[in-house]
XYZ file of C-alpha atoms in Angstrom:
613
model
C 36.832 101.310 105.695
C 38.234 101.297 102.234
C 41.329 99.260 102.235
C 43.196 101.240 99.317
C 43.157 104.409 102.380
C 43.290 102.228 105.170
C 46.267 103.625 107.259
C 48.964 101.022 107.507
C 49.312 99.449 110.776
C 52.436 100.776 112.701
C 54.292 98.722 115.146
C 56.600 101.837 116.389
C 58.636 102.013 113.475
C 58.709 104.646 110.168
C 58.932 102.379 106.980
C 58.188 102.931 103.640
C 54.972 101.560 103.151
C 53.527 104.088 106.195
C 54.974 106.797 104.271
C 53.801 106.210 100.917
C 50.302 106.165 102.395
C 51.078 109.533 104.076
C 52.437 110.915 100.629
C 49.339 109.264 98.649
C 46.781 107.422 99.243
C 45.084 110.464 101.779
C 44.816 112.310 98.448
C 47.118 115.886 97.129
C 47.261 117.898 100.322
C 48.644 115.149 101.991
C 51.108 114.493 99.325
C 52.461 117.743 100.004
C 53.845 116.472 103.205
C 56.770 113.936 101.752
C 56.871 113.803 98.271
C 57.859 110.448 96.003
C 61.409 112.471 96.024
C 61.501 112.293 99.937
C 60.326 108.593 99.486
C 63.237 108.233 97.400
C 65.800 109.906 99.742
C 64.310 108.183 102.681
C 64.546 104.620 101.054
C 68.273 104.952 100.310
C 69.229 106.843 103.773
C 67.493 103.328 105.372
C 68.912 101.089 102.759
C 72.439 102.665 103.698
C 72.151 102.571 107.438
C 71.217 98.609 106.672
C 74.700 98.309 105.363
C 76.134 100.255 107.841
C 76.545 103.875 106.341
C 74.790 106.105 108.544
C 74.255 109.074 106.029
C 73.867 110.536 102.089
C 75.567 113.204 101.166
C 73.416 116.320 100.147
C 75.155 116.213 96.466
C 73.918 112.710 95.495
C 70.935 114.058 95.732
C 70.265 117.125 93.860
C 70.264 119.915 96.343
C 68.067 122.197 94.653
C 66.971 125.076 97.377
C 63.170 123.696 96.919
C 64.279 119.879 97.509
C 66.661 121.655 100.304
C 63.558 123.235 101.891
C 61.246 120.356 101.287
C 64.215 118.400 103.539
C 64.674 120.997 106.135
C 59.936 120.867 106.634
C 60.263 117.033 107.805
C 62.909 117.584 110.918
C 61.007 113.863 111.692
C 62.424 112.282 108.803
C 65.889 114.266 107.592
C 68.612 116.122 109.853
C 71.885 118.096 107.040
C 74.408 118.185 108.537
C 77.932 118.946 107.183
C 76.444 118.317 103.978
C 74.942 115.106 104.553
C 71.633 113.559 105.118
C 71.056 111.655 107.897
C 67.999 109.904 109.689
C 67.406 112.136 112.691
C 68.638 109.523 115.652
C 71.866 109.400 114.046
C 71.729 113.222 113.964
C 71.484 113.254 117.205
C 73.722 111.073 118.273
C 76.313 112.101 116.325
C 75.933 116.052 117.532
C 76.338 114.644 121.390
C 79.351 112.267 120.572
C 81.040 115.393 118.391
C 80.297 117.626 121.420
C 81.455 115.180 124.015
C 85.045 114.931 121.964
C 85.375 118.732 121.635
C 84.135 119.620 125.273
C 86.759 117.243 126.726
C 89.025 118.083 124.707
C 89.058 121.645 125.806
C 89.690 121.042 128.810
C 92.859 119.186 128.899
C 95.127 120.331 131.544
C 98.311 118.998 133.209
C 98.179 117.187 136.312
C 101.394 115.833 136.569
C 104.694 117.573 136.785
C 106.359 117.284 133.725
C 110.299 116.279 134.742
C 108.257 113.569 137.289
C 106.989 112.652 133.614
C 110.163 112.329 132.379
C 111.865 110.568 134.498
C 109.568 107.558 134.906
C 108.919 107.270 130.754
C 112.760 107.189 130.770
C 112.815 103.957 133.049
C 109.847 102.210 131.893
C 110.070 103.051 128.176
C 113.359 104.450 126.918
C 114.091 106.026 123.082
C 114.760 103.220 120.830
C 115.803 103.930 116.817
C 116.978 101.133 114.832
C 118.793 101.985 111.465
C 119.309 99.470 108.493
C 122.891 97.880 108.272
C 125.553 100.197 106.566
C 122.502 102.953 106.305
C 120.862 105.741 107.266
C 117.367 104.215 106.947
C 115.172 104.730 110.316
C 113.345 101.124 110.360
C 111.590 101.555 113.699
C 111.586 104.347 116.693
C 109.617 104.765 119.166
C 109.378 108.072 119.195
C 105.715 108.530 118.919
C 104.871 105.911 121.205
C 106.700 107.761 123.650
C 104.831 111.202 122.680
C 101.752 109.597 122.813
C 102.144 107.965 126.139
C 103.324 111.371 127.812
C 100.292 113.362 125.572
C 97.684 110.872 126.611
C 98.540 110.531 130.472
C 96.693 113.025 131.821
C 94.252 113.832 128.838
C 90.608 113.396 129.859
C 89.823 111.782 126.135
C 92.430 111.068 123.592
C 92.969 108.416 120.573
C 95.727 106.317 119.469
C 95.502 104.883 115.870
C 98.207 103.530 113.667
C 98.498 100.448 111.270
C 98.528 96.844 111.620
C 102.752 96.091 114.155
C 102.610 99.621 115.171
C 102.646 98.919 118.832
C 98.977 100.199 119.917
C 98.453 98.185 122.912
C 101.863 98.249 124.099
C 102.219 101.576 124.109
C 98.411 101.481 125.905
C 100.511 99.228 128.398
C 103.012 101.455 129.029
C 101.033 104.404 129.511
C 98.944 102.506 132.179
C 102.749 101.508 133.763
C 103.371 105.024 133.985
C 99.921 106.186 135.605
C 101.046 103.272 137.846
C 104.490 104.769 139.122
C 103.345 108.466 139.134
C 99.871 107.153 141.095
C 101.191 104.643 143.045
C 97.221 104.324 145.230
C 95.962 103.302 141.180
C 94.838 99.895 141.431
C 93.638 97.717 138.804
C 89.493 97.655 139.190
C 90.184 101.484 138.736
C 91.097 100.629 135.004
C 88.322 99.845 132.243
C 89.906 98.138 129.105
C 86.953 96.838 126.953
C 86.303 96.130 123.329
C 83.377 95.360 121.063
C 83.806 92.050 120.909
C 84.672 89.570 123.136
C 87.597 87.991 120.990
C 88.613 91.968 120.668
C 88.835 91.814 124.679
C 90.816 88.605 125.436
C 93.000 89.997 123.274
C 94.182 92.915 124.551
C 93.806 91.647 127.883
C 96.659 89.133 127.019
C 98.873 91.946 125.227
C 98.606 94.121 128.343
C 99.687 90.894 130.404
C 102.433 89.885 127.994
C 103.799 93.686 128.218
C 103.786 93.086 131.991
C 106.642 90.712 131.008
C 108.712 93.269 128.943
C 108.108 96.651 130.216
C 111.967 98.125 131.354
C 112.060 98.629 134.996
C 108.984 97.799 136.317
C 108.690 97.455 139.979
C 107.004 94.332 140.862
C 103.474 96.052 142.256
C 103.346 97.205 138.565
C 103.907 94.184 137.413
C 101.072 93.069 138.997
C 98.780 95.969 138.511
C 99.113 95.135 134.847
C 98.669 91.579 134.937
C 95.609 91.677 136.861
C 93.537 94.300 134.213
C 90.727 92.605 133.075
C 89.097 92.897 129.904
C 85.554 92.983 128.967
C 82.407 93.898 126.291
C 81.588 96.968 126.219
C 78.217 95.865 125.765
C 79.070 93.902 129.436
C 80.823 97.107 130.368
C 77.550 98.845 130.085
C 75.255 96.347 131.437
C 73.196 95.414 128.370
C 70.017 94.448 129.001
C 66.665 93.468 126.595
C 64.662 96.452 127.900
C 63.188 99.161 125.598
C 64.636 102.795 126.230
C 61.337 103.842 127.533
C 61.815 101.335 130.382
C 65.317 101.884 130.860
C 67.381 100.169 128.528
C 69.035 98.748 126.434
C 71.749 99.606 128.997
C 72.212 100.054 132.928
C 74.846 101.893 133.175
C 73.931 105.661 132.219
C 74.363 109.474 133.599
C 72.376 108.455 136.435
C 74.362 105.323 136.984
C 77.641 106.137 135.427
C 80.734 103.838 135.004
C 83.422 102.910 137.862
C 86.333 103.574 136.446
C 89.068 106.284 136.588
C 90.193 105.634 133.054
C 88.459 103.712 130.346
C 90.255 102.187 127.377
C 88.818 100.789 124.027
C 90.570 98.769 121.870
C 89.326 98.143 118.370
C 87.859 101.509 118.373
C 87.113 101.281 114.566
C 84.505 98.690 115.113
C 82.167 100.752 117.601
C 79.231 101.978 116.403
C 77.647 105.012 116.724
C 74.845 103.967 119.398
C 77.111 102.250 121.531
C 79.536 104.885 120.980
C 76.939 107.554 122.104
C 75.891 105.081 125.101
C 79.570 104.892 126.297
C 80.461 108.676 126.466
C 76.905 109.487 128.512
C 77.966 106.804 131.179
C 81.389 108.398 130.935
C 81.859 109.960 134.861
C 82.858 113.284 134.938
C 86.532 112.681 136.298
C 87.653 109.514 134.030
C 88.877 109.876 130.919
C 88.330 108.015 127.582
C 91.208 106.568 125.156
C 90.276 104.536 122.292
C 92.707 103.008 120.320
C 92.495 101.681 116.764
C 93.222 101.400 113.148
C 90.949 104.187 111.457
C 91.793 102.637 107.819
C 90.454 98.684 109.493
C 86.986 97.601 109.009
C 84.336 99.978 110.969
C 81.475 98.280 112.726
C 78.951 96.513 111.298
C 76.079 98.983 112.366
C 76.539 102.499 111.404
C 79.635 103.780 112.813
C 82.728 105.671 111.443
C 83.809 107.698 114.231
C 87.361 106.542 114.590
C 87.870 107.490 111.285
C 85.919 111.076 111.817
C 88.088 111.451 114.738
C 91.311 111.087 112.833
C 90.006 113.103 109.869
C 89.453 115.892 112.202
C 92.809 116.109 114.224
C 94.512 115.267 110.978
C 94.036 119.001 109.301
C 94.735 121.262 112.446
C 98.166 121.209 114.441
C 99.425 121.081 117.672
C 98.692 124.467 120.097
C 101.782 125.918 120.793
C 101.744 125.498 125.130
C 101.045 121.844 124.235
C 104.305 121.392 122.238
C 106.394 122.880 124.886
C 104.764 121.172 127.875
C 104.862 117.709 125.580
C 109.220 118.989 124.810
C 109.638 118.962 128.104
C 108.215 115.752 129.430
C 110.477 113.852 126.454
C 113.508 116.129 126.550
C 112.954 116.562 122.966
C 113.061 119.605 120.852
C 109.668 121.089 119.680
C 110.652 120.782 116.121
C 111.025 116.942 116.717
C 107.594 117.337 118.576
C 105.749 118.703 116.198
C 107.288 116.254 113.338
C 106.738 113.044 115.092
C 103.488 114.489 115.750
C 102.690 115.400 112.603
C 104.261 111.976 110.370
C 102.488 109.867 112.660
C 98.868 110.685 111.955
C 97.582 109.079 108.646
C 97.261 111.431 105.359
C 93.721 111.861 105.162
C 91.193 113.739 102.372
C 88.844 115.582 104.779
C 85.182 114.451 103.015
C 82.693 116.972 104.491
C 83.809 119.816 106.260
C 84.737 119.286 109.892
C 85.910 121.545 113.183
C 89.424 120.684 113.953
C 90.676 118.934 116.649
C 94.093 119.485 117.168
C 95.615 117.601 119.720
C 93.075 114.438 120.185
C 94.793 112.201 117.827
C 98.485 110.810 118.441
C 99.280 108.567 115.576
C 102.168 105.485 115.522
C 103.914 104.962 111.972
C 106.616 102.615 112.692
C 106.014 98.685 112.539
C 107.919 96.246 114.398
C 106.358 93.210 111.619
C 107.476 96.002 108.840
C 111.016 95.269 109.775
C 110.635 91.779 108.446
C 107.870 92.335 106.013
C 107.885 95.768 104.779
C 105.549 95.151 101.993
C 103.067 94.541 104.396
C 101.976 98.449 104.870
C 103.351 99.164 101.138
C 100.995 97.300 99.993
C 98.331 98.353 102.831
C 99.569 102.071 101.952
C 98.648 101.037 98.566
C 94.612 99.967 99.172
C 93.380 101.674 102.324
C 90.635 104.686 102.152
C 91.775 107.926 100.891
C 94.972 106.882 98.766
C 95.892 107.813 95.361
C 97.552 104.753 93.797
C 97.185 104.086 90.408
C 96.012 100.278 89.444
C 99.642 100.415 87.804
C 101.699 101.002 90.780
C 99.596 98.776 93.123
C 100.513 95.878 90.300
C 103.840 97.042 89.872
C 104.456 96.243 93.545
C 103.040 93.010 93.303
C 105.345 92.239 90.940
C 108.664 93.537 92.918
C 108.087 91.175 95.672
C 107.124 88.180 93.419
C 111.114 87.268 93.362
C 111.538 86.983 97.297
C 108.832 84.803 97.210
C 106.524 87.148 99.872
C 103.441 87.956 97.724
C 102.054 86.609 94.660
C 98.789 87.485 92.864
C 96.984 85.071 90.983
C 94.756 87.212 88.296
C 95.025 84.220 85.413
C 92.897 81.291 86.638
C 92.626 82.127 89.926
C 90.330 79.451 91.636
C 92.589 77.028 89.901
C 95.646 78.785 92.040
C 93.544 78.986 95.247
C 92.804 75.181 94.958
C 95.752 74.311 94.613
C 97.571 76.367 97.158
C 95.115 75.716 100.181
C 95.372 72.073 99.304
C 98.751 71.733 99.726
C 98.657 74.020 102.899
C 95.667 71.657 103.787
C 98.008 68.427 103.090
C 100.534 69.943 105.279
C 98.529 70.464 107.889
C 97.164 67.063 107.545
C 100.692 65.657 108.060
C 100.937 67.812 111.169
C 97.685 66.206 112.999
C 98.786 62.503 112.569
C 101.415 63.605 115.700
C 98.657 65.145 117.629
C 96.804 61.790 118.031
C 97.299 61.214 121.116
C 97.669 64.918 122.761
C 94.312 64.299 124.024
C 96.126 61.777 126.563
C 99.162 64.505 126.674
C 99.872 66.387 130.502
C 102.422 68.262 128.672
C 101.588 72.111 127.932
C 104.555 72.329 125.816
C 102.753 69.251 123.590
C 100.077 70.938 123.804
C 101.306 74.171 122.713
C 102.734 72.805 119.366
C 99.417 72.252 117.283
C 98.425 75.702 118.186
C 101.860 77.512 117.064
C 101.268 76.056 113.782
C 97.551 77.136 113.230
C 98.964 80.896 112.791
C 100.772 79.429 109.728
C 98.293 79.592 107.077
C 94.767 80.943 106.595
C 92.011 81.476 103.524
C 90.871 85.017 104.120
C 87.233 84.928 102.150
C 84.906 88.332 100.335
C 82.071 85.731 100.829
C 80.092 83.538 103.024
C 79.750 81.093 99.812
C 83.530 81.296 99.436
C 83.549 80.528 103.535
C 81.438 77.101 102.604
C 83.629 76.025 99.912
C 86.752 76.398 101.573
C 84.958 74.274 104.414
C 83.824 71.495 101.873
C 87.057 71.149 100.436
C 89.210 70.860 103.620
C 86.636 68.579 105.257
C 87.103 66.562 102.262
C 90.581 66.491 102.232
C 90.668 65.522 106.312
C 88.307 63.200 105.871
C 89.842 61.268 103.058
C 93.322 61.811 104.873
C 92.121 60.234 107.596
C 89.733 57.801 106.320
C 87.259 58.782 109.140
C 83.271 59.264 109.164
C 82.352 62.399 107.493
C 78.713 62.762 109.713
C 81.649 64.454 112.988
C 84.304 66.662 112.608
C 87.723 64.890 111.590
C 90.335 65.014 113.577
C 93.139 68.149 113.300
C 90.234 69.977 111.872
C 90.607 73.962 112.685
C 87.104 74.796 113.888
C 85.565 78.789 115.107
C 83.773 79.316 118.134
C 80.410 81.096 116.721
C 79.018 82.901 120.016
C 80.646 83.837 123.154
C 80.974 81.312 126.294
C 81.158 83.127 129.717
C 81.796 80.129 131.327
C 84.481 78.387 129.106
C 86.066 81.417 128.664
C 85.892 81.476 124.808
C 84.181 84.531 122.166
C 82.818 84.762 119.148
C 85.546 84.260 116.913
C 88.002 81.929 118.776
C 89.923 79.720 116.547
C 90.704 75.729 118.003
C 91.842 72.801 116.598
C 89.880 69.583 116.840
C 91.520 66.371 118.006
C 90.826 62.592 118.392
C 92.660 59.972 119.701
C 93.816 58.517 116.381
C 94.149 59.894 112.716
C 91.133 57.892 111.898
C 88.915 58.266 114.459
C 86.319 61.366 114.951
C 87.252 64.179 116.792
C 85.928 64.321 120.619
C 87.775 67.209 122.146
C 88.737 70.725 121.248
C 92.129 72.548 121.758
C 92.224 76.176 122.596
C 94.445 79.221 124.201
C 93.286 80.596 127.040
C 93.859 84.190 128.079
C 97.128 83.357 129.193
C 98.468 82.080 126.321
C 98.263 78.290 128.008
C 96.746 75.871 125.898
C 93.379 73.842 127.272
C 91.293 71.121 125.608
C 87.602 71.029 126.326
C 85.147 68.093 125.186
C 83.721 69.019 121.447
C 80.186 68.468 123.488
C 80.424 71.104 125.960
C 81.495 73.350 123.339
C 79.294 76.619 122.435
C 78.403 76.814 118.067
C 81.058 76.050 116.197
C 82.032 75.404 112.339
C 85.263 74.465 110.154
C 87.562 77.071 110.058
C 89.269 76.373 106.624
C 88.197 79.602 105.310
C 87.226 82.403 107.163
C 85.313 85.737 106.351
C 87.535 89.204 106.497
C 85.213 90.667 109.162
C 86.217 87.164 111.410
C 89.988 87.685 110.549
C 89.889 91.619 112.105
C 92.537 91.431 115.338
C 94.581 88.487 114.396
C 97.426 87.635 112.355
C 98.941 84.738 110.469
C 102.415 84.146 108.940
C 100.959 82.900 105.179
C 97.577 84.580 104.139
C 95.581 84.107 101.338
C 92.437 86.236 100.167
C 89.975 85.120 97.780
C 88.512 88.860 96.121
C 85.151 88.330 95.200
C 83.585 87.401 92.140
C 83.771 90.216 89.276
C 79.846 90.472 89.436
C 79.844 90.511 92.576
C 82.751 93.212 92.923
C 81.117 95.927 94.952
C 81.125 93.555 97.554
C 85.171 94.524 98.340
C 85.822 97.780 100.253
C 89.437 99.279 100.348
C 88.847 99.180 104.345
C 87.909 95.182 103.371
C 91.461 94.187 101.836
C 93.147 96.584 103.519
C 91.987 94.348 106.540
C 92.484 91.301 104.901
C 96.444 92.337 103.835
C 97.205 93.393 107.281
C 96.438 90.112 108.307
C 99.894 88.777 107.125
C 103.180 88.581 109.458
C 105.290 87.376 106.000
C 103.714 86.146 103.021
C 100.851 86.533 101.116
C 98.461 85.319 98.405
C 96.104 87.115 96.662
C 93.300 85.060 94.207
C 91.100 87.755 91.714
C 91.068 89.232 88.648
C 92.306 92.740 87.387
C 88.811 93.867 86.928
C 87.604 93.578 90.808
C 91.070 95.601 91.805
C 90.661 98.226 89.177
C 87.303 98.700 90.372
C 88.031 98.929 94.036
C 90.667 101.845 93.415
C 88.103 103.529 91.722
C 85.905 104.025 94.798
C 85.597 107.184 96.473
């Protein structure tokens, strides 16, 4: 056989080099079939969904009705949809998730009397407005936690986004307290919280526990019902396993075998993606119902994904129905006017992309931050960067420069490595200072010893665009510890902040974990590691036993999503390497911060980023 028409072998997959035979080397009639053009869309559709955008819209491309009709002959290659291009399984996919949304949607009906409703959200989460001194100025209410908790509570699929302090999983808390009290036989293996990671899911397993603590008026047995949800993957949730589709997998759980669960709640929603998205909804059962709460502006998942932020795009531009304001007026004992403006000033201002159906009603937004009240630059500044807003380079600067004088934020654009050295090392040298009394904790029995070292690793953190920036930021901390504490540089020093790299079943720790390492003298190598467990208490576990772990000096954005420091500092990228930053990326990265923050970058790398669509 000639090699130059030999057909390429094919292992199950369509790549390019299968293609180009098919468009070539079997001579002109075959070219007919996917043109060089085609070749051309297809390579940048897969080159997309490799950086996790799962489509091209149909105007990048030049629509022309003949390359429009040479798209719509090769169903096997191209789906347009809404405008866009998309590789057929996300097509398909994204058609069942859309229609699972709008079908359950449609059939939200009460099930609970609505003064019953009112009387136990009263109790268990009463209106709360707090004004500035000597003003008028709201600073917080809860007034759309409290719509969304008596919108959601009998919704068979509903979402709950807002920004970084807004009070997401307590208000998830206090809806499950009310399903509680108004379904007293509810017990706790009857609720699904899971997230798509495993840090994602010890974390809101602990918020729902610590809101067990500070819920109004809850009777003890829903005390208890809260504190014993458990949180898991939903890749666990699902029963992953390593078999193909054709025999089964990759997951057990399924519409023959669907989930056990009267209501199933995801946290992190943002970071889903859109095959385990579309796995979840078809091992949905028929009588639970799905809330997934998240931060649609927050990093999306690393696969292709978007569909929190589709979701909140598409409730955004239609408003409530009309029987839905009154029944939702009556469980608060609010006026509709009031309904329909919390409603309405609680979902984020969004430019609607590609056209979209409605969905009125699906997304309940929160706009007030309890961290705002202390650091209300924070979502200024977020307001400022995230997807979809219209801030000028000049007024993003120009409130940099406000809070320069209270000492909260501070952008280094002239020599900024120089800055960033010198910053982190003095954090580093403080930190340094801090682990010489944390010698001997390894010996400690004391929890509240224990709990010290761990308080002050939320104090400070290097937020990197960069794995190389991530490796730096290692090397120069190591070196620091290591000269601080004159030890051997081939272990970890001791007081060295390290990051669990994979998940540990059996030690209880995920992906992403952050520890502290400790020895039994400034000088001497570290042998044990010091982490929170789900309850907040601290635990040390021998450095040995430990799952993959590295330095934690520095850490990547994407490891920083779902926690929170009082002092952050981001390194921006390099000003080649500027495409690298998203506005999802350091809108992440900002959100980080309880109080201050430090930003290290030029002009050029911001300028660009607000320049991106």
């Amino acid at each position: 056989m000639n090699p130059a028409t030999a057909q390429p072998e094919n292992d199950g997959f369509l790549d390019l080099a299968r293609l180009t035979w098919m468009a070539g080397a079997q001579g002109p009639a075959a070219s007919d079939l996917i043109t060089p053009k085609l070749i051309d869309l297809l390579a940048e559709l897969l080159r997309r969904a490799a950086g996790g955008i799962g489509a091209l819209p149909l105007s990048q491309f030049e629509p022309t009705p003949e390359v429009i009709a040479q798209i719509q002959a090769h169903p096997t290659f191209f789906c347009i949809e809404d405008g866009l291009v998309l590789l057929p399984r996300y097509a398909t996919h994204t058609r069942d998730i859309r229609s699972f949304f709008k079908n359950r949607l449609a059939t939200q009906n009460p099930q609970i009397q609505d003064h019953k409703v009112n009387l136990a959200l009263n109790s268990i989460f009463p209106h709360e407005r707090i004004l500035a001194q000597n003003s008028t100025e709201v600073l917080f209410d809860n007034a759309q936690q409290r719509l969304a908790i008596v919108a959601l509570l009998d919704a068979h699929v509903g979402v709950l986004t807002g920004g970084p302090g807004t009070g997401k999983t307590t208000t998830a808390a206090a809806l499950l307290a009310l399903h509680k009290r108004l379904t007293p036989e509810l017990n706790a293996s009857s609720i699904l919280v899971a997230a798509p990671t495993g840090k994602a899911a010890c974390r809101i397993a602990e918020a729902i526990a610590k809101a067990a603590g500070h819920l109004k008026n809850l009777e003890p047995s829903e005390r208890e019902f809260l504190r014993h949800i458990r949180a898991v993957t939903l890749h666990k949730a699902l029963e992953w396993s390593p078999l193909p589709p054709e025999k089964g997998g990759p997951f057990r759980r399924g519409p023959q075998r669907p989930l056990e669960a009267r209501i199933v709640l995801v946290d992190e929603a943002s970071m889903v993606d859109l095959g385990l998205m579309h796995s979840l909804v078809r091992a949905l059962p028929a009588d639970a119902c799905l809330l997934l709460l998240g931060d649609s502006d927050q990093l999306e998942s690393v696969e292709v994904g978007g569909i929190l932020s589709e979701l909140v795009r598409r409730a955004s531009i239609g408003e409530l129905p009309e029987d839905r304001v009154e029944r939702l007026s009556a469980r608060l004992g609010a006026g509709k006017d009031d309904v329909r403006t919390a409603f309405r000033e609680g979902l984020p201002a969004v430019a609607l992309s590609t056209p979209s159906e409605p969905l009125p009603g699906l997304v309940f937004g929160l706009k007030y931050s309890r961290r705002a009240m202390n650091a209300p630059w924070i979502l200024k500044l977020a307001e400022h960067v995230r997807p979809g807003a219209i801030h000028s380079f000049t007024q993003l600067q120009a409130l940099f420069s406000t809070h320069n004088d209270d000492d909260k934020v501070h952008w280094f654009h002239e020599k900024p490595n120089y800055a960033r050295s010198a910053i982190c090392r003095e954090q580093w040298q403080t930190w340094a200072k801090h682990a010489e009394a944390w010698a001997t904790l390894g010996m400690s029995s004391s929890p509240e010893a224990l709990l010290k070292p761990l308080e002050r690793l939320m104090d400070f953190q290097l937020l990197c665009s960069t794995n190389a920036q991530v490796d730096r930021a290692n090397a120069d901390g190591l070196a620091l510890l290591w000269d601080h504490t004159r030890g051997s540089h081939a272990n970890l020093p001791h007081g060295c902040p390290i990051i669990i790299q994979i998940n540990s079943r059996t030690l209880g720790l995920s992906n992403g974990d952050v520890g502290i390492a400790l020895g039994s003298a400034p000088h001497e190598p570290a042998t044990l590691g010091l982490f929170p467990s789900s309850d907040g208490a601290p635990r040390l576990i021998p450095l040995a036993q430990l799952p993959e772990h590295k330095p934690a000096f520095g850490l990547t954005i994407h490891k920083s999503q779902g926690s929170e420091w009082e002092h952050v500092a981001i390194e921006l990228p390099p000003e080649a390497a500027a495409a690298l930053l998203s506005r999802n990326l350091l809108y992440t990265a900002i959100t980080r911060s309880r109080n201050r923050l430090s930003l290290f970058g030029k002009e050029a790398t911001l300028r660009q980023l607000l320049t991106q669509e």
